[in-house]
């Protein structure tokens, strides 16, 4: 054996030895974290992501049941990594579009020939249009559940371009919507497959600054409270008929439904037509979770039954509240005179949504039921959805605030924490100071 042979053996050994540390350099996050701030004028929840090359920070309205990420490409979309999805490509079959679209005012992002399209939906105004499916770089912060970590990128993240007019009705400074719904191209699925982590995500909305996580817990809030350990679970139900503003026949809903079986107020059953609580084969009925409705919306007969039961209990012994005139959009309001404060918000009758069994109950306490409209008046934060709405109960943003919700797409399960005040923390208590 001569020296050159030794050298070769040594080189091979060194290569094998180095390989694991190279793998470590291509860092794989276990979860990602984004801030979610409430816009005080529209009551929308706005998150921030970085997209394009060079990276541009984008403010996007967070839509828990939204189908995918869509952004305004008419404005100034400048990126060296923008790629339209070519018709008949794997990307197009992922969204089930076998058509080929042309565009006559391009080429530019959002307007190219031989592309497939999707239907970006402004779920606040219920306006949908067609938009080019495309890919670009997306960058987010990783997390260990305690703090943000290093930034990671997805080089070919699928989204849709939309025309500027689709932004009408969204918060100032926003350039699109971030959909977290149950589709293959919504953020949770794309991020889970890009980084091979659990198909789970969690949302913790706040009246100020909240947080959302992609991937599994821990989800830790100051002072060192691991909220993912404190969840109650209920099945997520699939609505077989799309609830989007525009859709194709046979498309299921991207939104998350849960099985509310009955409602109790101050421990008494509220008489509601249970037929309205189930999702019928035409997609009508049932209960969904929505971050684009600022308050819970109830079908007219459910609204009447719930408000009557609430008023009766609130005016009765134990609370002795004085009802005053309604304040738009609320019909049921009380004088703040006799209202006491507790750890869970003002003391009012608890509203309970009984889920798949009698022991699985989503409890709505004063902090999530009562909205302060002035120094003298507080209102029940539920609104009347009228007769024959598509969905009978839409649990809205105000009722979700300071509750951690975890959506598990693999098992189709919702985990909910109940009001975090009960465990002495809030959704604004994630430590956004980077540990690095
Ligand atoms: C698409 O093709 C048509 C017809 O060939 C052409 O007029 C048009 O400029 C093309 N558009 C783009 C965006 O390339
Ligand atoms: C990582 O992303 C965050 C949030 O988008 C941003 O504020 C920060 O500047 C980024 N850090 C680096 C090193 O790019
Ligand atoms: C209950 O709701 C269903 C619609 O889901 C309706 O057809 C039925 O008439 C209602 N029953 C009563 C007693 O109001
Ligand atoms: C209820 O409140 C009214 C005035 O707000 C008061 O006069 C009355 O004594 C109270 N009743 C009880 C049982 O506390
Ligand atoms: C937030 O995290 C940073 C980085 O780990 C740490 O230095 C800081 O003390 C934490 N803040 C609180 C209030 O614990």
Coordinates of C-alpha atoms and ligand atoms in Angstrom, one line a residue:
X1 CA 0.0 0.0 0.0
X2 CA 1.4 3.4 -0.9
X3 CA 0.5 6.7 0.6
X4 CA -1.9 7.8 -2.1
X5 CA -4.1 4.8 -1.3
X6 CA -4.1 5.7 2.4
X7 CA -5.0 9.2 1.3
X8 CA -8.0 7.9 -0.6
X9 CA -9.3 5.8 2.3
X10 CA -8.9 8.8 4.5
X11 CA -10.8 11.0 2.1
X12 CA -13.7 8.6 2.0
X13 CA -13.7 8.3 5.8
X14 CA -13.7 12.1 6.1
X15 CA -16.6 12.4 3.6
X16 CA -18.7 9.9 5.6
X17 CA -17.9 11.6 8.8
X18 CA -18.8 15.1 7.4
X19 CA -22.0 14.1 5.8
X20 CA -24.2 14.2 9.0
X21 CA -23.0 17.8 9.8
X22 CA -23.9 18.9 6.2
X23 CA -27.3 17.5 6.8
X24 CA -27.5 19.5 10.0
X25 CA -26.8 22.7 8.0
X26 CA -29.9 22.1 5.9
X27 CA -31.9 22.9 9.0
X28 CA -35.3 21.3 9.2
X29 CA -37.7 23.1 11.6
X30 CA -40.2 21.2 13.7
X31 CA -42.7 24.1 13.7
X32 CA -43.1 27.6 12.4
X33 CA -44.5 30.7 14.0
X34 CA -46.2 33.9 12.7
X35 CA -47.6 36.9 14.5
X36 CA -51.3 37.6 14.1
X37 CA -52.5 41.2 14.9
X38 CA -56.1 42.4 15.1
X39 CA -56.8 45.4 12.9
X40 CA -58.9 47.7 15.1
X41 CA -61.0 49.3 12.3
X42 CA -62.0 46.1 10.4
X43 CA -61.7 43.6 13.3
X44 CA -59.7 41.4 10.9
X45 CA -56.8 39.3 12.0
X46 CA -53.7 40.1 10.0
X47 CA -50.6 38.0 9.8
X48 CA -47.2 38.7 8.2
X49 CA -45.2 36.5 5.8
X50 CA -42.2 37.2 3.6
X51 CA -42.4 36.3 0.0
X52 CA -40.5 36.8 -3.3
X53 CA -36.8 37.4 -4.2
X54 CA -35.8 39.8 -2.8
X55 CA -38.0 39.0 0.2
X56 CA -40.9 41.4 0.8
X57 CA -42.9 41.4 4.0
X58 CA -46.6 40.9 3.2
X59 CA -49.6 41.7 5.5
X60 CA -52.3 39.2 4.9
X61 CA -55.8 38.7 6.4
X62 CA -55.7 35.3 8.2
X63 CA -58.6 33.1 7.1
X64 CA -58.7 29.8 9.1
X65 CA -61.1 28.2 6.6
X66 CA -59.5 29.9 3.5
X67 CA -58.5 27.8 0.5
X68 CA -55.0 29.0 -0.1
X69 CA -52.7 32.1 -0.1
X70 CA -53.7 34.8 -2.6
X71 CA -52.0 38.1 -3.1
X72 CA -52.5 41.1 -5.3
X73 CA -50.2 40.8 -8.3
X74 CA -51.5 43.9 -10.1
X75 CA -49.7 46.2 -7.7
X76 CA -46.0 46.0 -7.7
X77 CA -45.1 42.4 -7.8
X78 CA -41.3 42.3 -8.3
X79 CA -39.6 38.9 -7.9
X80 CA -36.9 37.0 -9.8
X81 CA -38.3 33.7 -8.6
X82 CA -42.0 34.1 -9.7
X83 CA -43.1 31.1 -11.8
X84 CA -46.6 30.6 -13.1
X85 CA -47.9 27.1 -13.0
X86 CA -47.9 25.7 -16.5
X87 CA -51.1 24.0 -17.6
X88 CA -51.1 20.2 -17.3
X89 CA -48.2 20.4 -14.7
X90 CA -48.3 18.5 -11.4
X91 CA -49.1 21.8 -9.6
X92 CA -52.2 22.2 -11.7
X93 CA -53.4 18.7 -11.1
X94 CA -52.9 19.4 -7.3
X95 CA -55.6 22.0 -7.6
X96 CA -57.7 19.9 -10.0
X97 CA -57.4 22.3 -12.9
X98 CA -56.9 20.7 -16.2
X99 CA -57.6 23.8 -18.3
X100 CA -55.1 26.1 -20.0
X101 CA -55.5 29.8 -19.6
X102 CA -54.1 32.7 -21.7
X103 CA -53.7 36.3 -20.7
X104 CA -53.6 39.3 -23.1
X105 CA -52.1 42.1 -21.1
X106 CA -48.9 40.4 -20.0
X107 CA -46.5 38.8 -19.6
X108 CA -46.1 39.7 -15.9
X109 CA -46.9 38.0 -12.5
X110 CA -50.6 37.1 -12.7
X111 CA -50.8 37.3 -16.4
X112 CA -49.1 34.6 -18.5
X113 CA -50.0 32.2 -21.2
X114 CA -50.4 28.4 -20.8
X115 CA -51.2 28.6 -17.1
X116 CA -53.8 27.1 -14.9
X117 CA -56.0 29.1 -12.6
X118 CA -57.8 28.9 -9.3
X119 CA -60.5 31.1 -7.8
X120 CA -59.2 33.5 -5.1
X121 CA -62.0 34.4 -2.7
X122 CA -62.3 37.5 -0.6
X123 CA -64.3 35.7 2.2
X124 CA -64.9 39.0 4.0
X125 CA -66.9 40.5 1.1
X126 CA -67.8 37.2 -0.6
X127 CA -66.2 38.2 -3.9
X128 CA -64.4 35.6 -6.0
X129 CA -62.5 36.0 -9.3
X130 CA -60.1 33.9 -11.3
X131 CA -56.4 34.1 -10.7
X132 CA -53.2 32.5 -12.1
X133 CA -51.7 29.7 -10.0
X134 CA -48.1 30.4 -9.3
X135 CA -45.0 29.6 -7.2
X136 CA -42.6 31.8 -5.4
X137 CA -40.3 31.8 -2.4
X138 CA -41.9 32.0 1.0
X139 CA -40.0 32.7 4.2
X140 CA -41.2 32.2 7.8
X141 CA -39.6 31.9 11.2
X142 CA -39.1 28.5 12.7
X143 CA -39.8 27.9 16.4
X144 CA -39.0 25.4 19.2
X145 CA -42.3 26.4 20.7
X146 CA -40.8 28.9 23.1
X147 CA -39.2 31.6 20.9
X148 CA -38.8 32.2 17.2
X149 CA -35.7 30.6 15.7
X150 CA -34.0 31.0 12.4
X151 CA -35.8 31.8 9.2
X152 CA -36.6 29.1 6.8
X153 CA -37.8 29.3 3.2
X154 CA -39.9 27.2 0.8
X155 CA -38.5 27.8 -2.6
X156 CA -41.7 27.0 -4.6
X157 CA -44.7 27.8 -2.5
X158 CA -48.0 27.7 -4.4
X159 CA -50.3 30.6 -4.2
X160 CA -52.7 32.5 -6.5
X161 CA -52.3 36.0 -8.0
X162 CA -55.4 38.2 -7.7
X163 CA -56.4 41.5 -9.2
X164 CA -56.2 44.6 -6.9
X165 CA -59.9 45.0 -6.7
X166 CA -60.2 41.8 -4.7
X167 CA -58.5 43.7 -1.8
X168 CA -61.6 45.9 -1.3
X169 CA -63.0 45.4 2.2
X170 CA -59.8 44.2 3.7
X171 CA -57.7 46.0 6.3
X172 CA -55.5 48.9 5.3
X173 CA -52.0 47.8 4.2
X174 CA -53.0 44.2 3.5
X175 CA -52.0 42.6 0.2
X176 CA -54.1 39.4 0.2
X177 CA -55.4 36.6 2.4
X178 CA -53.6 33.6 4.0
X179 CA -55.9 30.6 3.9
X180 CA -55.4 27.8 6.4
X181 CA -58.3 25.6 5.2
X182 CA -58.4 21.9 4.4
X183 CA -57.0 21.9 0.9
X184 CA -53.7 20.5 -0.4
X185 CA -52.4 24.0 -1.2
X186 CA -53.5 25.9 1.9
X187 CA -50.6 27.0 4.1
X188 CA -50.8 24.1 6.7
X189 CA -50.6 21.3 4.1
X190 CA -47.9 22.9 1.9
X191 CA -45.7 23.8 4.9
X192 CA -46.1 20.4 6.5
X193 CA -45.0 18.7 3.3
X194 CA -42.2 21.2 2.6
X195 CA -40.6 20.5 6.1
X196 CA -42.0 17.0 6.7
X197 CA -43.6 17.9 10.0
X198 CA -47.0 17.0 11.5
X199 CA -50.0 18.2 9.6
X200 CA -51.1 20.3 12.5
X201 CA -51.4 24.0 13.1
X202 CA -52.6 26.2 15.9
X203 CA -54.2 29.6 16.1
X204 CA -54.3 31.9 19.1
X205 CA -56.2 35.1 18.3
X206 CA -56.0 38.1 20.5
X207 CA -57.7 41.5 20.6
X208 CA -54.1 42.8 20.2
X209 CA -51.2 40.7 19.1
X210 CA -51.7 36.9 18.9
X211 CA -49.9 34.1 17.2
X212 CA -50.2 31.1 14.9
X213 CA -48.1 28.0 14.7
X214 CA -47.6 25.5 11.8
X215 CA -46.6 22.1 13.1
X216 CA -47.0 20.4 16.4
X217 CA -46.5 21.8 19.9
X218 CA -45.0 22.7 22.3
X219 CA -46.8 26.1 22.2
X220 CA -45.5 27.9 25.1
X221 CA -46.9 31.2 26.5
X222 CA -45.3 33.3 29.2
X223 CA -44.9 32.6 32.1
X224 CA -43.8 29.2 30.7
X225 CA -47.2 27.6 30.1
X226 CA -47.4 24.8 27.6
X227 CA -50.9 25.3 26.3
X228 CA -50.9 22.3 23.9
X229 CA -51.0 20.0 27.0
X230 CA -54.3 21.5 28.0
X231 CA -56.5 20.8 25.0
X232 CA -59.9 19.1 24.9
X233 CA -60.5 17.3 21.6
X234 CA -63.5 17.0 19.3
X235 CA -63.7 15.7 15.7
X236 CA -63.5 18.1 12.8
X237 CA -66.3 17.5 10.4
X238 CA -66.0 17.7 6.6
X239 CA -68.8 19.6 4.9
X240 CA -69.2 17.8 1.5
X241 CA -70.3 20.9 -0.3
X242 CA -68.0 24.0 -0.7
X243 CA -68.9 27.1 1.3
X244 CA -66.7 29.3 -0.9
X245 CA -68.1 32.2 -2.9
X246 CA -67.6 30.3 -6.2
X247 CA -66.8 26.6 -6.7
X248 CA -67.1 23.6 -8.9
X249 CA -69.7 20.9 -8.3
X250 CA -68.4 18.1 -6.1
X251 CA -65.9 20.3 -4.3
X252 CA -66.0 19.9 -0.5
X253 CA -65.7 22.9 1.9
X254 CA -62.2 24.0 2.9
X255 CA -63.7 25.3 6.2
X256 CA -63.5 23.5 9.6
X257 CA -66.8 22.3 11.0
X258 CA -67.5 20.9 14.5
X259 CA -70.4 19.0 15.8
X260 CA -72.3 21.2 18.3
X261 CA -75.1 18.9 19.5
X262 CA -76.8 21.2 21.9
X263 CA -76.5 24.6 23.7
X264 CA -76.7 25.3 27.4
X265 CA -76.9 28.6 29.1
X266 CA -76.5 28.9 32.9
X267 CA -76.6 25.1 32.9
X268 CA -80.0 24.9 31.3
X269 CA -80.6 23.4 27.8
X270 CA -81.6 26.0 25.2
X271 CA -84.5 24.8 23.0
X272 CA -83.1 24.8 19.4
X273 CA -84.1 22.9 16.3
X274 CA -81.4 20.2 16.3
X275 CA -82.0 19.7 12.6
X276 CA -80.2 23.0 12.0
X277 CA -77.1 21.7 13.9
X278 CA -76.2 19.0 11.5
X279 CA -74.6 19.4 8.1
X280 CA -77.1 18.2 5.4
X281 CA -76.1 16.5 2.2
X282 CA -76.6 19.9 0.4
X283 CA -73.9 21.4 2.7
X284 CA -76.5 23.5 4.6
X285 CA -76.4 23.6 8.4
X286 CA -73.9 22.8 11.1
X287 CA -71.3 24.8 13.0
X288 CA -68.0 26.2 11.6
X289 CA -65.1 28.2 12.9
X290 CA -64.3 31.5 11.2
X291 CA -61.6 34.1 11.7
X292 CA -63.2 36.4 9.1
X293 CA -66.5 36.9 11.1
X294 CA -65.8 39.3 13.9
X295 CA -68.6 37.9 16.1
X296 CA -70.5 34.6 16.3
X297 CA -73.4 34.5 13.8
X298 CA -76.5 32.4 14.7
X299 CA -79.4 31.4 12.4
X300 CA -82.5 33.4 13.4
X301 CA -84.3 30.8 15.4
X302 CA -81.2 29.8 17.3
X303 CA -80.3 33.5 17.9
X304 CA -83.8 34.0 19.3
X305 CA -83.6 31.0 21.6
X306 CA -80.1 31.8 22.8
X307 CA -80.7 35.5 23.5
X308 CA -84.0 34.8 25.3
X309 CA -82.3 32.2 27.5
X310 CA -79.3 34.5 28.1
X311 CA -81.5 37.5 29.0
X312 CA -83.7 35.4 31.3
X313 CA -80.7 34.1 33.2
X314 CA -78.8 37.5 33.3
X315 CA -81.9 39.3 34.6
X316 CA -82.5 36.6 37.2
X317 CA -81.0 35.9 40.6
X318 CA -77.3 35.5 40.6
X319 CA -76.7 38.2 38.1
X320 CA -79.5 40.7 38.4
X321 CA -78.4 42.7 35.3
X322 CA -80.5 45.5 33.7
X323 CA -81.2 45.2 30.0
X324 CA -80.8 48.3 27.9
X325 CA -81.4 49.1 24.2
X326 CA -79.4 47.2 21.5
X327 CA -76.3 48.8 19.9
X328 CA -75.7 47.8 16.3
X329 CA -74.8 45.1 15.4
X330 CA -75.9 43.7 18.8
X331 CA -79.5 43.2 20.0
X332 CA -78.9 42.2 23.6
X333 CA -77.1 44.8 25.8
X334 CA -77.0 45.4 29.5
X335 CA -76.1 48.3 31.8
X336 CA -72.6 47.8 33.3
X337 CA -74.0 48.9 36.7
X338 CA -74.4 45.5 38.4
X339 CA -71.8 43.7 36.3
X340 CA -68.9 42.2 38.4
X341 CA -65.5 41.3 37.0
X342 CA -63.9 37.8 37.4
X343 CA -60.8 36.2 36.2
X344 CA -62.7 34.9 33.2
X345 CA -64.1 38.4 32.3
X346 CA -67.3 39.9 33.5
X347 CA -69.7 37.7 35.4
X348 CA -72.5 36.7 33.1
X349 CA -74.3 33.3 32.4
X350 CA -71.9 30.8 30.8
X351 CA -72.8 29.7 27.3
X352 CA -71.9 26.1 26.7
X353 CA -71.6 24.4 23.3
X354 CA -72.0 20.7 23.9
X355 CA -70.0 18.7 21.4
X356 CA -69.8 15.1 20.3
X357 CA -70.6 13.9 23.8
X358 CA -72.0 15.4 27.0
X359 CA -68.6 15.7 28.6
X360 CA -67.0 17.6 25.7
X361 CA -68.1 21.2 26.2
X362 CA -66.8 24.5 24.7
X363 CA -67.5 27.0 27.4
X364 CA -67.9 30.7 26.5
X365 CA -67.3 33.0 29.5
X366 CA -67.8 36.7 29.9
X367 CA -64.4 37.6 28.3
X368 CA -65.6 36.0 25.1
X369 CA -69.3 36.7 25.3
X370 CA -69.6 40.3 26.3
X371 CA -68.4 43.3 24.2
X372 CA -67.9 46.6 25.9
X373 CA -69.5 49.3 23.7
X374 CA -69.2 52.2 26.2
X375 CA -68.5 52.8 29.9
X376 CA -72.2 52.2 30.7
X377 CA -73.1 49.4 28.2
X378 CA -72.0 45.9 27.4
X379 CA -73.5 43.7 24.8
X380 CA -73.8 40.0 24.1
X381 CA -71.3 39.6 21.2
X382 CA -73.5 37.4 19.0
X383 CA -75.3 38.5 15.8
X384 CA -78.5 37.4 14.1
X385 CA -77.7 35.5 10.8
X386 CA -81.3 35.7 9.6
X387 CA -83.4 32.8 8.1
X388 CA -81.8 30.1 6.0
X389 CA -78.1 31.0 6.2
X390 CA -75.8 28.3 4.7
X391 CA -74.2 27.6 8.0
X392 CA -76.4 27.7 11.2
X393 CA -73.6 28.6 13.7
X394 CA -70.4 30.5 12.7
X395 CA -68.1 30.8 15.7
X396 CA -66.5 34.2 15.1
X397 CA -63.2 35.9 16.1
X398 CA -64.3 37.5 19.3
X399 CA -65.4 34.2 20.7
X400 CA -62.1 32.6 19.7
X401 CA -59.8 35.3 21.2
X402 CA -57.5 34.0 24.0
X403 CA -58.5 30.4 23.3
X404 CA -55.8 28.2 21.7
X405 CA -57.2 26.1 18.8
X406 CA -55.1 23.3 17.3
X407 CA -56.2 21.7 14.0
X408 CA -54.9 18.2 13.3
X409 CA -55.5 17.5 9.6
X410 CA -54.2 13.9 9.8
X411 CA -56.7 12.8 12.4
X412 CA -59.3 15.5 11.6
X413 CA -59.5 16.6 15.2
X414 CA -59.8 20.0 16.8
X415 CA -58.1 20.7 20.2
X416 CA -59.3 23.7 22.1
X417 CA -58.0 25.1 25.3
X418 CA -60.9 27.2 26.6
X419 CA -60.1 30.7 27.8
X420 CA -56.4 30.9 28.6
X421 CA -57.1 33.4 31.4
X422 CA -58.1 30.2 33.4
X423 CA -54.5 29.1 33.3
X424 CA -53.2 32.7 33.8
X425 CA -51.9 33.4 30.3
X426 CA -53.2 35.0 27.1
X427 CA -52.6 34.6 23.3
X428 CA -50.4 37.7 23.4
X429 CA -47.9 36.0 25.7
X430 CA -45.9 34.1 23.1
X431 CA -42.3 35.4 23.5
X432 CA -41.5 36.8 20.1
X433 CA -37.9 37.7 21.1
X434 CA -35.6 35.5 19.1
X435 CA -33.4 33.2 21.2
X436 CA -30.6 33.3 18.6
Ligands
LIG1 C1 -50.6 35.0 -25.2 O1 -50.7 34.6 -26.5 C2 -51.4 35.5 -27.3 C3 -51.7 34.8 -28.7 O2 -50.6 34.1 -29.1 C4 -50.7 36.8 -27.4 O3 -51.4 37.7 -28.2 C5 -50.5 37.3 -26.0 O4 -49.7 38.5 -26.0 C6 -49.8 36.3 -25.1 N1 -49.8 36.8 -23.8 C7 -48.8 36.7 -23.0 C8 -49.0 37.1 -21.6 O5 -47.7 36.2 -23.3
LIG2 C1 -36.5 36.6 9.8 O1 -37.9 36.9 9.6 C2 -38.4 37.9 10.5 C3 -39.9 37.9 10.4 O2 -40.3 37.9 9.1 C4 -37.7 39.2 10.1 O3 -38.2 40.2 11.0 C5 -36.2 39.0 10.3 O4 -35.6 40.2 9.8 C6 -35.7 37.8 9.5 N1 -34.3 37.6 9.8 C7 -33.4 37.4 8.9 C8 -32.0 37.1 9.5 O5 -33.6 37.5 7.7
LIG3 C1 -86.2 22.6 11.9 O1 -85.3 23.0 10.8 C2 -85.6 22.4 9.6 C3 -84.5 22.9 8.7 O2 -83.3 22.3 9.0 C4 -86.9 22.7 9.1 O3 -87.2 22.0 7.9 C5 -88.0 22.3 10.2 O4 -89.2 22.7 9.7 C6 -87.6 23.0 11.5 N1 -88.5 22.5 12.5 C7 -89.2 23.3 13.3 C8 -90.1 22.6 14.3 O5 -89.2 24.5 13.2
LIG4 C1 -81.3 43.9 41.6 O1 -80.9 45.2 41.1 C2 -81.8 46.2 41.4 C3 -81.3 47.6 40.8 O2 -80.3 47.4 39.9 C4 -82.0 46.4 42.9 O3 -82.9 47.3 43.2 C5 -82.4 45.0 43.5 O4 -82.4 45.1 44.9 C6 -81.4 43.9 43.1 N1 -81.9 42.6 43.5 C7 -81.2 41.7 44.1 C8 -81.8 40.4 44.4 O5 -80.0 41.9 44.2
LIG5 C1 -38.0 35.9 25.9 O1 -37.0 35.1 25.3 C2 -35.7 35.7 25.4 C3 -34.8 34.8 24.5 O2 -34.8 33.5 25.0 C4 -35.3 35.8 26.8 O3 -34.0 36.4 26.9 C5 -36.3 36.7 27.6 O4 -36.0 36.7 29.0 C6 -37.7 36.1 27.4 N1 -38.7 37.0 28.0 C7 -39.3 36.7 29.1 C8 -40.3 37.8 29.6 O5 -39.2 35.7 29.7

